[in-house]
């Protein structure tokens, strides 16, 4: 499935649809975050995120895991911790030279390095221990960074959290993703 995304993304790049790196605007119930997506460093991951965004998959989902001083995670659960169906997993692109620094966005995954689907996290501090080190320590794929709205990330990171069933670090009050819009960064 990720080959399909890579092909589509390659066509977008060659057609000039994305002259450089696209931007994503995440509208949340606590404010707006604008990201620059590193299409040149993580083409499969960016194509995956763009596809989910353009399909309006993220609309109405929540930030379901928030740990201040670590990260905020969203992109997989509806309010009430109901998990949304995803597309097939993508290849881990953590070995791309990018680091999990404060304000970067990376793909969440299970213990299988190639299991990322829709969930992402924004690093609330430098988390270099999440970087690619070797095939035995595959890391988490950074694919962009916050270029505006880090105050919103900080606001989300400060919310009270609780436990909901098997899930810990869930915001006590819902932090909703209203929409994620992809904007072409090229100038006309």
PDB file of C-alpha atoms in Angstrom:
ATOM      1  CA  UNK A   1       0.000   0.000   0.000  1.00  0.00           C
ATOM      2  CA  UNK A   2       2.821   2.430   0.813  1.00  0.00           C
ATOM      3  CA  UNK A   3       4.155   1.926  -2.750  1.00  0.00           C
ATOM      4  CA  UNK A   4       0.878   3.437  -3.981  1.00  0.00           C
ATOM      5  CA  UNK A   5       1.404   6.489  -1.733  1.00  0.00           C
ATOM      6  CA  UNK A   6       5.023   6.830  -2.831  1.00  0.00           C
ATOM      7  CA  UNK A   7       3.967   6.674  -6.495  1.00  0.00           C
ATOM      8  CA  UNK A   8       1.254   9.291  -5.970  1.00  0.00           C
ATOM      9  CA  UNK A   9       3.654  11.506  -4.046  1.00  0.00           C
ATOM     10  CA  UNK A  10       6.314  11.114  -6.744  1.00  0.00           C
ATOM     11  CA  UNK A  11       3.771  12.209  -9.335  1.00  0.00           C
ATOM     12  CA  UNK A  12       2.861  15.245  -7.203  1.00  0.00           C
ATOM     13  CA  UNK A  13       6.510  16.218  -6.874  1.00  0.00           C
ATOM     14  CA  UNK A  14       7.214  15.765 -10.596  1.00  0.00           C
ATOM     15  CA  UNK A  15       4.080  17.674 -11.588  1.00  0.00           C
ATOM     16  CA  UNK A  16       5.113  20.611  -9.438  1.00  0.00           C
ATOM     17  CA  UNK A  17       2.117  20.233  -7.135  1.00  0.00           C
ATOM     18  CA  UNK A  18       4.557  20.516  -4.234  1.00  0.00           C
ATOM     19  CA  UNK A  19       7.440  22.776  -5.231  1.00  0.00           C
ATOM     20  CA  UNK A  20       9.156  22.342  -1.888  1.00  0.00           C
ATOM     21  CA  UNK A  21       7.789  21.047   1.368  1.00  0.00           C
ATOM     22  CA  UNK A  22       4.026  21.242   1.899  1.00  0.00           C
ATOM     23  CA  UNK A  23       2.536  22.651   5.084  1.00  0.00           C
ATOM     24  CA  UNK A  24      -0.172  21.130   7.252  1.00  0.00           C
ATOM     25  CA  UNK A  25      -2.498  23.237   9.370  1.00  0.00           C
ATOM     26  CA  UNK A  26      -3.891  21.344  12.354  1.00  0.00           C
ATOM     27  CA  UNK A  27      -6.961  23.082  13.744  1.00  0.00           C
ATOM     28  CA  UNK A  28      -7.647  21.838  17.278  1.00  0.00           C
ATOM     29  CA  UNK A  29     -10.122  22.719  20.005  1.00  0.00           C
ATOM     30  CA  UNK A  30      -7.222  24.473  21.807  1.00  0.00           C
ATOM     31  CA  UNK A  31      -5.722  26.378  18.873  1.00  0.00           C
ATOM     32  CA  UNK A  32      -3.906  25.972  15.579  1.00  0.00           C
ATOM     33  CA  UNK A  33      -0.577  24.326  14.764  1.00  0.00           C
ATOM     34  CA  UNK A  34       1.157  24.772  11.402  1.00  0.00           C
ATOM     35  CA  UNK A  35       3.719  22.210  10.292  1.00  0.00           C
ATOM     36  CA  UNK A  36       6.295  22.089   7.534  1.00  0.00           C
ATOM     37  CA  UNK A  37       6.358  18.535   6.158  1.00  0.00           C
ATOM     38  CA  UNK A  38       9.732  17.170   5.031  1.00  0.00           C
ATOM     39  CA  UNK A  39       8.719  15.530   1.754  1.00  0.00           C
ATOM     40  CA  UNK A  40      12.368  15.387   0.703  1.00  0.00           C
ATOM     41  CA  UNK A  41      13.470  13.427   3.813  1.00  0.00           C
ATOM     42  CA  UNK A  42      10.400  11.242   4.468  1.00  0.00           C
ATOM     43  CA  UNK A  43       8.459  10.882   1.189  1.00  0.00           C
ATOM     44  CA  UNK A  44       6.472   7.769   2.146  1.00  0.00           C
ATOM     45  CA  UNK A  45       5.532   9.160   5.553  1.00  0.00           C
ATOM     46  CA  UNK A  46       4.560  12.586   4.210  1.00  0.00           C
ATOM     47  CA  UNK A  47       2.513  11.015   1.394  1.00  0.00           C
ATOM     48  CA  UNK A  48       0.728   8.865   3.998  1.00  0.00           C
ATOM     49  CA  UNK A  49      -0.031  11.859   6.251  1.00  0.00           C
ATOM     50  CA  UNK A  50      -1.161  13.975   3.278  1.00  0.00           C
ATOM     51  CA  UNK A  51      -3.476  11.187   2.102  1.00  0.00           C
ATOM     52  CA  UNK A  52      -5.113  10.795   5.531  1.00  0.00           C
ATOM     53  CA  UNK A  53      -5.458  14.588   5.771  1.00  0.00           C
ATOM     54  CA  UNK A  54      -6.938  14.995   2.285  1.00  0.00           C
ATOM     55  CA  UNK A  55      -9.375  12.162   3.007  1.00  0.00           C
ATOM     56  CA  UNK A  56     -10.550  14.111   6.123  1.00  0.00           C
ATOM     57  CA  UNK A  57      -9.648  11.052   8.195  1.00  0.00           C
ATOM     58  CA  UNK A  58      -8.341  13.163  11.086  1.00  0.00           C
ATOM     59  CA  UNK A  59     -11.448  15.380  11.300  1.00  0.00           C
ATOM     60  CA  UNK A  60     -13.097  14.828  14.691  1.00  0.00           C
ATOM     61  CA  UNK A  61     -10.339  12.645  16.140  1.00  0.00           C
ATOM     62  CA  UNK A  62      -8.632  13.525  19.432  1.00  0.00           C
ATOM     63  CA  UNK A  63      -5.242  13.883  21.040  1.00  0.00           C
ATOM     64  CA  UNK A  64      -5.566  10.699  23.062  1.00  0.00           C
ATOM     65  CA  UNK A  65      -2.162  10.540  24.788  1.00  0.00           C
ATOM     66  CA  UNK A  66      -0.562  13.581  26.375  1.00  0.00           C
ATOM     67  CA  UNK A  67       2.597  13.521  28.481  1.00  0.00           C
ATOM     68  CA  UNK A  68       3.928  16.985  29.329  1.00  0.00           C
ATOM     69  CA  UNK A  69       7.676  17.190  28.839  1.00  0.00           C
ATOM     70  CA  UNK A  70       7.517  14.275  26.371  1.00  0.00           C
ATOM     71  CA  UNK A  71       4.924  14.452  23.574  1.00  0.00           C
ATOM     72  CA  UNK A  72       1.286  14.832  22.488  1.00  0.00           C
ATOM     73  CA  UNK A  73      -0.173  12.013  20.375  1.00  0.00           C
ATOM     74  CA  UNK A  74      -3.239  11.883  18.159  1.00  0.00           C
ATOM     75  CA  UNK A  75      -4.632  10.600  14.911  1.00  0.00           C
ATOM     76  CA  UNK A  76      -6.249   7.286  15.778  1.00  0.00           C
ATOM     77  CA  UNK A  77      -9.100   7.679  18.268  1.00  0.00           C
ATOM     78  CA  UNK A  78     -12.489   9.323  18.344  1.00  0.00           C
ATOM     79  CA  UNK A  79     -13.882  10.809  21.568  1.00  0.00           C
ATOM     80  CA  UNK A  80     -14.565   8.028  24.060  1.00  0.00           C
ATOM     81  CA  UNK A  81     -11.385   6.234  22.933  1.00  0.00           C
ATOM     82  CA  UNK A  82     -13.080   4.528  19.990  1.00  0.00           C
ATOM     83  CA  UNK A  83     -10.342   3.507  17.554  1.00  0.00           C
ATOM     84  CA  UNK A  84     -10.847   4.433  13.904  1.00  0.00           C
ATOM     85  CA  UNK A  85     -10.024   1.980  11.074  1.00  0.00           C
ATOM     86  CA  UNK A  86      -6.761   2.754   9.242  1.00  0.00           C
ATOM     87  CA  UNK A  87      -5.076   2.055   5.935  1.00  0.00           C
ATOM     88  CA  UNK A  88      -2.208  -0.429   5.671  1.00  0.00           C
ATOM     89  CA  UNK A  89       1.009   0.316   7.610  1.00  0.00           C
ATOM     90  CA  UNK A  90       3.922   2.113   5.985  1.00  0.00           C
ATOM     91  CA  UNK A  91       7.680   1.640   5.895  1.00  0.00           C
ATOM     92  CA  UNK A  92       9.621   3.227   8.772  1.00  0.00           C
ATOM     93  CA  UNK A  93      11.675   6.167   7.469  1.00  0.00           C
ATOM     94  CA  UNK A  94      13.369   7.019  10.788  1.00  0.00           C
ATOM     95  CA  UNK A  95      16.821   6.562   9.204  1.00  0.00           C
ATOM     96  CA  UNK A  96      16.474   9.890   7.364  1.00  0.00           C
ATOM     97  CA  UNK A  97      18.890  12.047   9.368  1.00  0.00           C
ATOM     98  CA  UNK A  98      16.132  13.894  11.255  1.00  0.00           C
ATOM     99  CA  UNK A  99      15.966  13.965  15.039  1.00  0.00           C
ATOM    100  CA  UNK A 100      13.024  13.896  17.464  1.00  0.00           C
ATOM    101  CA  UNK A 101      13.593  17.453  18.707  1.00  0.00           C
ATOM    102  CA  UNK A 102      11.066  19.733  20.424  1.00  0.00           C
ATOM    103  CA  UNK A 103       8.392  20.706  17.913  1.00  0.00           C
ATOM    104  CA  UNK A 104       9.033  17.920  15.404  1.00  0.00           C
ATOM    105  CA  UNK A 105       6.260  15.573  14.315  1.00  0.00           C
ATOM    106  CA  UNK A 106       6.876  11.827  14.026  1.00  0.00           C
ATOM    107  CA  UNK A 107       4.887   8.686  13.353  1.00  0.00           C
ATOM    108  CA  UNK A 108       3.653   6.578  16.249  1.00  0.00           C
ATOM    109  CA  UNK A 109       3.954   2.817  15.831  1.00  0.00           C
ATOM    110  CA  UNK A 110       3.950  -0.481  17.698  1.00  0.00           C
ATOM    111  CA  UNK A 111       7.085  -2.532  18.418  1.00  0.00           C
ATOM    112  CA  UNK A 112       7.130  -3.461  14.730  1.00  0.00           C
ATOM    113  CA  UNK A 113       9.166  -0.673  13.072  1.00  0.00           C
ATOM    114  CA  UNK A 114       7.005  -0.851   9.922  1.00  0.00           C
ATOM    115  CA  UNK A 115       3.630  -0.608  11.683  1.00  0.00           C
ATOM    116  CA  UNK A 116       2.868   3.138  11.525  1.00  0.00           C
ATOM    117  CA  UNK A 117      -0.526   3.996  10.063  1.00  0.00           C
ATOM    118  CA  UNK A 118      -2.354   7.216  10.998  1.00  0.00           C
ATOM    119  CA  UNK A 119      -1.149   8.089  14.496  1.00  0.00           C
ATOM    120  CA  UNK A 120       1.445  10.804  14.969  1.00  0.00           C
ATOM    121  CA  UNK A 121       3.031  12.662  17.851  1.00  0.00           C
ATOM    122  CA  UNK A 122       4.556  16.091  18.315  1.00  0.00           C
ATOM    123  CA  UNK A 123       7.626  16.121  20.528  1.00  0.00           C
ATOM    124  CA  UNK A 124       7.183  18.433  23.512  1.00  0.00           C
ATOM    125  CA  UNK A 125      10.920  18.333  24.270  1.00  0.00           C
ATOM    126  CA  UNK A 126      14.064  16.945  22.666  1.00  0.00           C
ATOM    127  CA  UNK A 127      13.624  13.158  22.593  1.00  0.00           C
ATOM    128  CA  UNK A 128      16.822  12.006  20.874  1.00  0.00           C
ATOM    129  CA  UNK A 129      16.385   8.532  22.382  1.00  0.00           C
ATOM    130  CA  UNK A 130      13.546   8.058  19.856  1.00  0.00           C
ATOM    131  CA  UNK A 131      15.910   8.567  16.895  1.00  0.00           C
ATOM    132  CA  UNK A 132      17.139   5.851  14.553  1.00  0.00           C
ATOM    133  CA  UNK A 133      20.356   4.289  15.905  1.00  0.00           C
ATOM    134  CA  UNK A 134      20.548   0.921  14.126  1.00  0.00           C
ATOM    135  CA  UNK A 135      18.290  -1.806  12.712  1.00  0.00           C
ATOM    136  CA  UNK A 136      18.049  -3.097  16.290  1.00  0.00           C
ATOM    137  CA  UNK A 137      16.978   0.401  17.485  1.00  0.00           C
ATOM    138  CA  UNK A 138      14.909   1.576  14.490  1.00  0.00           C
ATOM    139  CA  UNK A 139      13.517   4.777  15.991  1.00  0.00           C
ATOM    140  CA  UNK A 140      10.463   6.837  15.134  1.00  0.00           C
ATOM    141  CA  UNK A 141      10.221   8.618  11.780  1.00  0.00           C
ATOM    142  CA  UNK A 142      10.318  12.410  12.018  1.00  0.00           C
ATOM    143  CA  UNK A 143       8.576  13.915   8.981  1.00  0.00           C
ATOM    144  CA  UNK A 144       8.103  17.588   9.814  1.00  0.00           C
ATOM    145  CA  UNK A 145       8.241  20.358  12.388  1.00  0.00           C
ATOM    146  CA  UNK A 146       6.018  22.995  13.941  1.00  0.00           C
ATOM    147  CA  UNK A 147       6.613  26.357  12.255  1.00  0.00           C
ATOM    148  CA  UNK A 148       3.759  28.159  14.017  1.00  0.00           C
ATOM    149  CA  UNK A 149       1.606  27.288  17.015  1.00  0.00           C
ATOM    150  CA  UNK A 150       4.075  25.781  19.466  1.00  0.00           C
ATOM    151  CA  UNK A 151       2.060  27.657  22.109  1.00  0.00           C
ATOM    152  CA  UNK A 152      -0.891  25.423  21.158  1.00  0.00           C
ATOM    153  CA  UNK A 153       1.292  22.312  21.558  1.00  0.00           C
ATOM    154  CA  UNK A 154       2.332  23.601  25.003  1.00  0.00           C
ATOM    155  CA  UNK A 155      -1.321  24.274  25.891  1.00  0.00           C
ATOM    156  CA  UNK A 156      -2.285  20.712  24.912  1.00  0.00           C
ATOM    157  CA  UNK A 157       0.696  19.306  26.838  1.00  0.00           C
ATOM    158  CA  UNK A 158      -0.531  21.024  30.031  1.00  0.00           C
ATOM    159  CA  UNK A 159      -4.047  19.487  30.089  1.00  0.00           C
ATOM    160  CA  UNK A 160      -5.095  17.260  32.988  1.00  0.00           C
ATOM    161  CA  UNK A 161      -4.932  13.573  32.081  1.00  0.00           C
ATOM    162  CA  UNK A 162      -6.636  10.468  33.381  1.00  0.00           C
ATOM    163  CA  UNK A 163      -6.977   6.763  32.693  1.00  0.00           C
ATOM    164  CA  UNK A 164      -9.744   5.500  30.388  1.00  0.00           C
ATOM    165  CA  UNK A 165     -10.001   1.709  30.438  1.00  0.00           C
ATOM    166  CA  UNK A 166      -6.624   0.315  29.344  1.00  0.00           C
ATOM    167  CA  UNK A 167      -5.366   3.736  28.208  1.00  0.00           C
ATOM    168  CA  UNK A 168      -3.366   6.098  30.412  1.00  0.00           C
ATOM    169  CA  UNK A 169      -2.395   9.754  29.841  1.00  0.00           C
ATOM    170  CA  UNK A 170      -5.771  10.508  28.197  1.00  0.00           C
ATOM    171  CA  UNK A 171      -6.848  14.170  28.445  1.00  0.00           C
ATOM    172  CA  UNK A 172      -9.611  14.500  31.059  1.00  0.00           C
ATOM    173  CA  UNK A 173     -11.291  17.044  28.773  1.00  0.00           C
ATOM    174  CA  UNK A 174     -11.359  16.133  25.091  1.00  0.00           C
ATOM    175  CA  UNK A 175      -8.766  17.855  22.887  1.00  0.00           C
ATOM    176  CA  UNK A 176     -10.265  17.525  19.425  1.00  0.00           C
ATOM    177  CA  UNK A 177      -8.605  17.644  16.023  1.00  0.00           C
ATOM    178  CA  UNK A 178     -11.119  19.707  14.075  1.00  0.00           C
ATOM    179  CA  UNK A 179      -9.277  19.322  10.768  1.00  0.00           C
ATOM    180  CA  UNK A 180      -5.889  18.975   9.124  1.00  0.00           C
ATOM    181  CA  UNK A 181      -5.478  20.919   5.896  1.00  0.00           C
ATOM    182  CA  UNK A 182      -2.547  20.489   3.521  1.00  0.00           C
ATOM    183  CA  UNK A 183      -1.290  23.673   1.887  1.00  0.00           C
ATOM    184  CA  UNK A 184       1.153  23.878  -0.981  1.00  0.00           C
ATOM    185  CA  UNK A 185       4.182  25.889   0.105  1.00  0.00           C
ATOM    186  CA  UNK A 186       5.212  26.995  -3.400  1.00  0.00           C
ATOM    187  CA  UNK A 187       4.841  30.607  -4.317  1.00  0.00           C
ATOM    188  CA  UNK A 188       2.698  31.581  -7.277  1.00  0.00           C
TER     189      UNK A 188
END
